[in-house]
């Protein structure tokens, strides 16, 4: 069983290269494979009708879909929660944008220090996702959010950030004794520009050790590192690191459960005229329930996350992929 990240069942080996000659050789091999696949498809379809031809031609395309994620987040007062997933950073961006109205113009010594109220946000992540093959997925899109701070009204629902990233299997277990190693990296940028606009880099390295030949159950271990930069020199958000372990099980009806539990270490943050956000090291838990198809494509998913920051922060995510091409 693959890790919880979206993948197709096409098995294509990718090898890195660092100079022009190997690049040309690799490109030639890929072109040759493409033509050989087309020739084989033609031979296999000599006695089939046009409908079968169309179906087999479509199956050579990569998975292309909008991996829609609806995210509801609650955050206690005087805290920030970067979260347990690449999209979690988008939940704190609207909070920072709202707080920026309190810090413009920049803080001066005579201005009072404020505390941040508890907040709630409802967001929609819309990344266009392409599974190029079984090893590599690329994606890019935007997030739109509405936020409520304390007892104030909900803000206008608007685009608050864009993101781009990739997910790659650096090694696949394929029945061996060495677990699959998956690397995922996402860059997120807040929009529009404001005194507290942020740019973040979220990187996850995860090991997936399958316990059976069908890969329907296994163990997980990984680390997530989030680096965040704020445009103003008057503010800082220190790195956030999560180390975790977990496991998964998929039933015959293609429902899949995945659990992860770990420790989050946040270095704290300093924003103008606001009470400093203290550093902490606290537990965090993420639970996923997904409906898969026979080719391991996600059809529906629900994710629940609890992070102590140090008080509990909650996040619920519903995933409803919209496929243009699904193999």
GROMACS .gro file of C-alpha atoms in nm:
model
  327
    1UNK     CA    1   0.000   0.000   0.000
    2UNK     CA    2   0.130   0.341  -0.085
    3UNK     CA    3   0.151   0.625   0.166
    4UNK     CA    4  -0.152   0.843   0.221
    5UNK     CA    5  -0.048   1.081  -0.056
    6UNK     CA    6  -0.236   1.055  -0.391
    7UNK     CA    7  -0.074   0.823  -0.650
    8UNK     CA    8  -0.159   0.625  -0.962
    9UNK     CA    9  -0.066   0.264  -1.042
   10UNK     CA   10   0.167   0.331  -1.339
   11UNK     CA   11   0.513   0.201  -1.246
   12UNK     CA   12   0.783   0.415  -1.413
   13UNK     CA   13   1.139   0.440  -1.282
   14UNK     CA   14   1.295   0.787  -1.270
   15UNK     CA   15   1.668   0.843  -1.234
   16UNK     CA   16   1.836   1.179  -1.168
   17UNK     CA   17   2.105   1.321  -1.393
   18UNK     CA   18   2.344   1.613  -1.362
   19UNK     CA   19   2.482   1.675  -1.713
   20UNK     CA   20   2.348   1.728  -2.064
   21UNK     CA   21   2.450   1.391  -2.213
   22UNK     CA   22   2.263   1.176  -1.962
   23UNK     CA   23   1.964   1.411  -2.002
   24UNK     CA   24   1.962   1.347  -2.378
   25UNK     CA   25   1.997   0.973  -2.321
   26UNK     CA   26   1.711   0.974  -2.068
   27UNK     CA   27   1.495   1.184  -2.302
   28UNK     CA   28   1.566   0.942  -2.587
   29UNK     CA   29   1.471   0.644  -2.373
   30UNK     CA   30   1.146   0.812  -2.264
   31UNK     CA   31   1.057   0.896  -2.627
   32UNK     CA   32   1.138   0.540  -2.734
   33UNK     CA   33   0.916   0.402  -2.459
   34UNK     CA   34   0.634   0.633  -2.564
   35UNK     CA   35   0.655   0.518  -2.928
   36UNK     CA   36   0.685   0.153  -2.827
   37UNK     CA   37   0.376   0.192  -2.608
   38UNK     CA   38   0.187   0.342  -2.901
   39UNK     CA   39   0.299   0.064  -3.133
   40UNK     CA   40   0.203  -0.202  -2.881
   41UNK     CA   41  -0.134  -0.035  -2.828
   42UNK     CA   42  -0.193  -0.039  -3.203
   43UNK     CA   43  -0.104  -0.408  -3.233
   44UNK     CA   44  -0.331  -0.495  -2.944
   45UNK     CA   45  -0.620  -0.297  -3.088
   46UNK     CA   46  -0.616  -0.420  -3.449
   47UNK     CA   47  -0.927  -0.630  -3.383
   48UNK     CA   48  -1.103  -0.393  -3.138
   49UNK     CA   49  -1.359  -0.123  -3.204
   50UNK     CA   50  -1.306   0.254  -3.186
   51UNK     CA   51  -1.455   0.273  -2.836
   52UNK     CA   52  -1.186   0.039  -2.701
   53UNK     CA   53  -0.921   0.241  -2.885
   54UNK     CA   54  -1.038   0.562  -2.719
   55UNK     CA   55  -1.041   0.403  -2.374
   56UNK     CA   56  -0.687   0.269  -2.407
   57UNK     CA   57  -0.560   0.600  -2.543
   58UNK     CA   58  -0.712   0.785  -2.248
   59UNK     CA   59  -0.550   0.544  -2.003
   60UNK     CA   60  -0.204   0.663  -2.113
   61UNK     CA   61  -0.274   1.014  -1.978
   62UNK     CA   62  -0.169   1.106  -1.623
   63UNK     CA   63  -0.424   1.164  -1.349
   64UNK     CA   64  -0.539   1.527  -1.365
   65UNK     CA   65  -0.771   1.664  -1.099
   66UNK     CA   66  -0.859   1.946  -0.860
   67UNK     CA   67  -0.780   1.812  -0.513
   68UNK     CA   68  -1.042   2.030  -0.340
   69UNK     CA   69  -0.998   2.060   0.037
   70UNK     CA   70  -1.248   2.236   0.264
   71UNK     CA   71  -1.076   2.324   0.594
   72UNK     CA   72  -1.230   2.441   0.922
   73UNK     CA   73  -0.983   2.552   1.190
   74UNK     CA   74  -1.020   2.673   1.549
   75UNK     CA   75  -0.728   2.838   1.728
   76UNK     CA   76  -0.704   2.936   2.097
   77UNK     CA   77  -0.605   3.288   2.204
   78UNK     CA   78  -0.239   3.398   2.196
   79UNK     CA   79  -0.122   3.107   1.982
   80UNK     CA   80  -0.023   3.008   1.631
   81UNK     CA   81  -0.059   2.657   1.488
   82UNK     CA   82   0.139   2.574   1.175
   83UNK     CA   83  -0.014   2.229   1.162
   84UNK     CA   84   0.042   1.871   1.052
   85UNK     CA   85   0.000   1.905   0.674
   86UNK     CA   86   0.129   2.119   0.384
   87UNK     CA   87  -0.197   2.316   0.361
   88UNK     CA   88  -0.215   2.403   0.730
   89UNK     CA   89  -0.004   2.716   0.687
   90UNK     CA   90  -0.290   2.866   0.485
   91UNK     CA   91  -0.507   2.868   0.800
   92UNK     CA   92  -0.283   3.117   0.984
   93UNK     CA   93  -0.236   3.351   0.687
   94UNK     CA   94  -0.579   3.519   0.715
   95UNK     CA   95  -0.525   3.560   1.090
   96UNK     CA   96  -0.197   3.741   1.026
   97UNK     CA   97  -0.362   3.954   0.757
   98UNK     CA   98  -0.635   4.059   0.999
   99UNK     CA   99  -0.380   4.133   1.270
  100UNK     CA  100  -0.181   4.345   1.025
  101UNK     CA  101  -0.449   4.613   1.050
  102UNK     CA  102  -0.334   4.661   1.409
  103UNK     CA  103   0.031   4.701   1.313
  104UNK     CA  104   0.012   4.956   1.032
  105UNK     CA  105   0.183   5.196   1.073
  106UNK     CA  106   0.469   5.003   1.239
  107UNK     CA  107   0.472   4.977   1.613
  108UNK     CA  108   0.635   5.248   1.824
  109UNK     CA  109   0.730   5.225   2.194
  110UNK     CA  110   0.426   5.426   2.311
  111UNK     CA  111   0.173   5.191   2.150
  112UNK     CA  112   0.022   4.926   2.379
  113UNK     CA  113   0.098   4.558   2.352
  114UNK     CA  114  -0.206   4.358   2.243
  115UNK     CA  115  -0.302   3.994   2.289
  116UNK     CA  116  -0.460   3.791   2.010
  117UNK     CA  117  -0.814   3.658   2.056
  118UNK     CA  118  -0.929   3.307   1.975
  119UNK     CA  119  -1.004   3.265   1.606
  120UNK     CA  120  -1.195   3.047   1.363
  121UNK     CA  121  -1.144   3.012   0.989
  122UNK     CA  122  -1.314   2.836   0.701
  123UNK     CA  123  -1.104   2.786   0.390
  124UNK     CA  124  -1.098   2.619   0.053
  125UNK     CA  125  -0.773   2.487  -0.100
  126UNK     CA  126  -0.786   2.445  -0.478
  127UNK     CA  127  -0.466   2.282  -0.608
  128UNK     CA  128  -0.460   2.156  -0.966
  129UNK     CA  129  -0.284   1.819  -0.930
  130UNK     CA  130  -0.115   1.600  -1.190
  131UNK     CA  131   0.011   1.247  -1.111
  132UNK     CA  132   0.282   1.231  -1.376
  133UNK     CA  133   0.352   0.867  -1.286
  134UNK     CA  134   0.359   0.639  -0.985
  135UNK     CA  135   0.656   0.824  -0.839
  136UNK     CA  136   0.595   1.192  -0.908
  137UNK     CA  137   0.303   1.429  -0.847
  138UNK     CA  138   0.306   1.806  -0.905
  139UNK     CA  139   0.045   2.059  -0.798
  140UNK     CA  140  -0.028   2.429  -0.775
  141UNK     CA  141  -0.326   2.642  -0.685
  142UNK     CA  142  -0.473   2.890  -0.439
  143UNK     CA  143  -0.649   2.909  -0.103
  144UNK     CA  144  -0.951   3.125  -0.018
  145UNK     CA  145  -1.054   3.187   0.342
  146UNK     CA  146  -1.293   3.366   0.573
  147UNK     CA  147  -1.190   3.433   0.934
  148UNK     CA  148  -1.347   3.537   1.263
  149UNK     CA  149  -1.136   3.686   1.544
  150UNK     CA  150  -1.293   3.690   1.889
  151UNK     CA  151  -1.645   3.833   1.875
  152UNK     CA  152  -1.596   4.022   1.547
  153UNK     CA  153  -1.785   3.942   1.230
  154UNK     CA  154  -1.654   3.694   0.976
  155UNK     CA  155  -1.425   3.851   0.719
  156UNK     CA  156  -1.505   3.855   0.348
  157UNK     CA  157  -1.434   3.523   0.176
  158UNK     CA  158  -1.133   3.597  -0.045
  159UNK     CA  159  -0.817   3.445  -0.191
  160UNK     CA  160  -0.544   3.464   0.074
  161UNK     CA  161  -0.254   3.262  -0.070
  162UNK     CA  162  -0.119   3.058  -0.360
  163UNK     CA  163   0.092   2.744  -0.342
  164UNK     CA  164   0.301   2.518  -0.562
  165UNK     CA  165   0.475   2.192  -0.481
  166UNK     CA  166   0.562   1.833  -0.563
  167UNK     CA  167   0.555   1.486  -0.410
  168UNK     CA  168   0.807   1.221  -0.515
  169UNK     CA  169   0.883   0.862  -0.417
  170UNK     CA  170   1.262   0.862  -0.390
  171UNK     CA  171   1.252   0.487  -0.329
  172UNK     CA  172   0.970   0.229  -0.349
  173UNK     CA  173   0.958  -0.084  -0.134
  174UNK     CA  174   0.790  -0.309  -0.395
  175UNK     CA  175   0.794  -0.613  -0.169
  176UNK     CA  176   1.147  -0.558  -0.039
  177UNK     CA  177   1.274  -0.493   0.311
  178UNK     CA  178   1.355  -0.121   0.268
  179UNK     CA  179   1.050   0.105   0.316
  180UNK     CA  180   0.922   0.350   0.058
  181UNK     CA  181   1.065   0.700   0.107
  182UNK     CA  182   0.841   0.988  -0.002
  183UNK     CA  183   0.943   1.354  -0.014
  184UNK     CA  184   0.687   1.634  -0.040
  185UNK     CA  185   0.768   2.005  -0.057
  186UNK     CA  186   0.524   2.299  -0.080
  187UNK     CA  187   0.584   2.672  -0.116
  188UNK     CA  188   0.299   2.898   0.003
  189UNK     CA  189   0.282   3.276  -0.049
  190UNK     CA  190   0.026   3.508   0.109
  191UNK     CA  191  -0.173   3.745  -0.115
  192UNK     CA  192  -0.223   4.034  -0.136
  193UNK     CA  193   0.093   4.188   0.007
  194UNK     CA  194   0.055   4.331   0.356
  195UNK     CA  195   0.282   4.424   0.650
  196UNK     CA  196   0.257   4.064   0.774
  197UNK     CA  197   0.262   3.882   0.439
  198UNK     CA  198   0.438   3.547   0.463
  199UNK     CA  199   0.627   3.301   0.246
  200UNK     CA  200   0.660   2.948   0.379
  201UNK     CA  201   0.837   2.628   0.277
  202UNK     CA  202   0.686   2.307   0.412
  203UNK     CA  203   0.883   1.984   0.361
  204UNK     CA  204   0.780   1.631   0.463
  205UNK     CA  205   0.995   1.316   0.447
  206UNK     CA  206   0.797   0.998   0.523
  207UNK     CA  207   0.891   0.628   0.541
  208UNK     CA  208   0.618   0.375   0.455
  209UNK     CA  209   0.683   0.011   0.543
  210UNK     CA  210   0.417  -0.222   0.397
  211UNK     CA  211   0.341  -0.529   0.609
  212UNK     CA  212   0.187  -0.745   0.334
  213UNK     CA  213   0.224  -0.809  -0.037
  214UNK     CA  214  -0.093  -0.620  -0.127
  215UNK     CA  215   0.032  -0.316   0.067
  216UNK     CA  216  -0.303  -0.274   0.242
  217UNK     CA  217  -0.148  -0.232   0.586
  218UNK     CA  218   0.175  -0.079   0.701
  219UNK     CA  219   0.371   0.146   0.932
  220UNK     CA  220   0.468   0.512   0.886
  221UNK     CA  221   0.739   0.737   1.029
  222UNK     CA  222   0.834   1.084   0.921
  223UNK     CA  223   0.938   1.441   0.990
  224UNK     CA  224   0.787   1.771   0.878
  225UNK     CA  225   0.975   2.103   0.878
  226UNK     CA  226   0.805   2.438   0.813
  227UNK     CA  227   1.007   2.756   0.756
  228UNK     CA  228   0.816   3.086   0.744
  229UNK     CA  229   0.943   3.432   0.649
  230UNK     CA  230   0.752   3.756   0.711
  231UNK     CA  231   0.808   4.057   0.484
  232UNK     CA  232   0.862   4.304   0.768
  233UNK     CA  233   1.190   4.295   0.964
  234UNK     CA  234   0.989   4.376   1.277
  235UNK     CA  235   0.839   4.027   1.290
  236UNK     CA  236   0.969   3.670   1.298
  237UNK     CA  237   0.816   3.323   1.295
  238UNK     CA  238   1.063   3.056   1.400
  239UNK     CA  239   1.079   2.705   1.247
  240UNK     CA  240   0.818   2.443   1.326
  241UNK     CA  241   0.925   2.075   1.337
  242UNK     CA  242   0.705   1.767   1.377
  243UNK     CA  243   0.833   1.413   1.421
  244UNK     CA  244   0.572   1.137   1.404
  245UNK     CA  245   0.493   0.767   1.371
  246UNK     CA  246   0.177   0.597   1.252
  247UNK     CA  247   0.017   0.327   1.044
  248UNK     CA  248  -0.262   0.249   0.799
  249UNK     CA  249  -0.508  -0.025   0.708
  250UNK     CA  250  -0.724  -0.061   0.396
  251UNK     CA  251  -1.029  -0.287   0.391
  252UNK     CA  252  -1.150  -0.494   0.094
  253UNK     CA  253  -1.417  -0.230   0.022
  254UNK     CA  254  -1.137   0.026  -0.037
  255UNK     CA  255  -1.197   0.235   0.274
  256UNK     CA  256  -0.861   0.329   0.424
  257UNK     CA  257  -0.777   0.451   0.775
  258UNK     CA  258  -0.447   0.623   0.856
  259UNK     CA  259  -0.332   0.748   1.194
  260UNK     CA  260  -0.031   0.962   1.284
  261UNK     CA  261   0.083   1.081   1.626
  262UNK     CA  262   0.389   1.288   1.702
  263UNK     CA  263   0.556   1.577   1.879
  264UNK     CA  264   0.543   1.933   1.745
  265UNK     CA  265   0.823   2.173   1.840
  266UNK     CA  266   0.751   2.537   1.756
  267UNK     CA  267   1.017   2.803   1.808
  268UNK     CA  268   0.770   3.083   1.880
  269UNK     CA  269   0.696   3.409   1.701
  270UNK     CA  270   0.731   3.783   1.753
  271UNK     CA  271   0.490   4.022   1.580
  272UNK     CA  272   0.471   4.403   1.616
  273UNK     CA  273   0.277   4.531   1.923
  274UNK     CA  274   0.140   4.183   1.988
  275UNK     CA  275   0.211   3.964   2.287
  276UNK     CA  276   0.490   3.725   2.179
  277UNK     CA  277   0.377   3.379   2.077
  278UNK     CA  278   0.572   3.145   2.306
  279UNK     CA  279   0.766   2.844   2.190
  280UNK     CA  280   0.635   2.502   2.285
  281UNK     CA  281   0.689   2.129   2.243
  282UNK     CA  282   0.357   1.947   2.251
  283UNK     CA  283   0.184   1.636   2.107
  284UNK     CA  284  -0.018   1.639   1.786
  285UNK     CA  285  -0.250   1.379   1.631
  286UNK     CA  286  -0.386   1.338   1.277
  287UNK     CA  287  -0.649   1.084   1.168
  288UNK     CA  288  -0.747   1.020   0.803
  289UNK     CA  289  -1.038   0.821   0.659
  290UNK     CA  290  -1.031   0.789   0.280
  291UNK     CA  291  -1.241   0.617   0.017
  292UNK     CA  292  -1.015   0.479  -0.258
  293UNK     CA  293  -1.085   0.314  -0.594
  294UNK     CA  294  -0.930  -0.010  -0.719
  295UNK     CA  295  -0.630   0.183  -0.858
  296UNK     CA  296  -0.566   0.357  -0.525
  297UNK     CA  297  -0.700   0.697  -0.634
  298UNK     CA  298  -0.869   0.895  -0.359
  299UNK     CA  299  -1.242   0.951  -0.416
  300UNK     CA  300  -1.326   1.113  -0.082
  301UNK     CA  301  -1.143   1.187   0.241
  302UNK     CA  302  -1.189   1.328   0.591
  303UNK     CA  303  -0.899   1.441   0.810
  304UNK     CA  304  -0.921   1.537   1.179
  305UNK     CA  305  -0.624   1.700   1.350
  306UNK     CA  306  -0.563   1.805   1.710
  307UNK     CA  307  -0.251   2.003   1.798
  308UNK     CA  308  -0.175   2.127   2.148
  309UNK     CA  309  -0.029   2.481   2.112
  310UNK     CA  310  -0.019   2.435   2.417
  311UNK     CA  311  -0.402   2.453   2.438
  312UNK     CA  312  -0.582   2.236   2.181
  313UNK     CA  313  -0.625   2.367   1.827
  314UNK     CA  314  -0.861   2.172   1.601
  315UNK     CA  315  -0.873   2.128   1.225
  316UNK     CA  316  -1.121   1.933   1.012
  317UNK     CA  317  -1.054   1.881   0.641
  318UNK     CA  318  -1.289   1.732   0.381
  319UNK     CA  319  -1.130   1.626   0.050
  320UNK     CA  320  -1.347   1.598  -0.262
  321UNK     CA  321  -1.122   1.549  -0.568
  322UNK     CA  322  -1.268   1.647  -0.905
  323UNK     CA  323  -1.106   1.433  -1.176
  324UNK     CA  324  -1.058   1.541  -1.536
  325UNK     CA  325  -0.861   1.221  -1.603
  326UNK     CA  326  -0.857   0.921  -1.366
  327UNK     CA  327  -0.675   0.595  -1.437
   0.00000   0.00000   0.00000
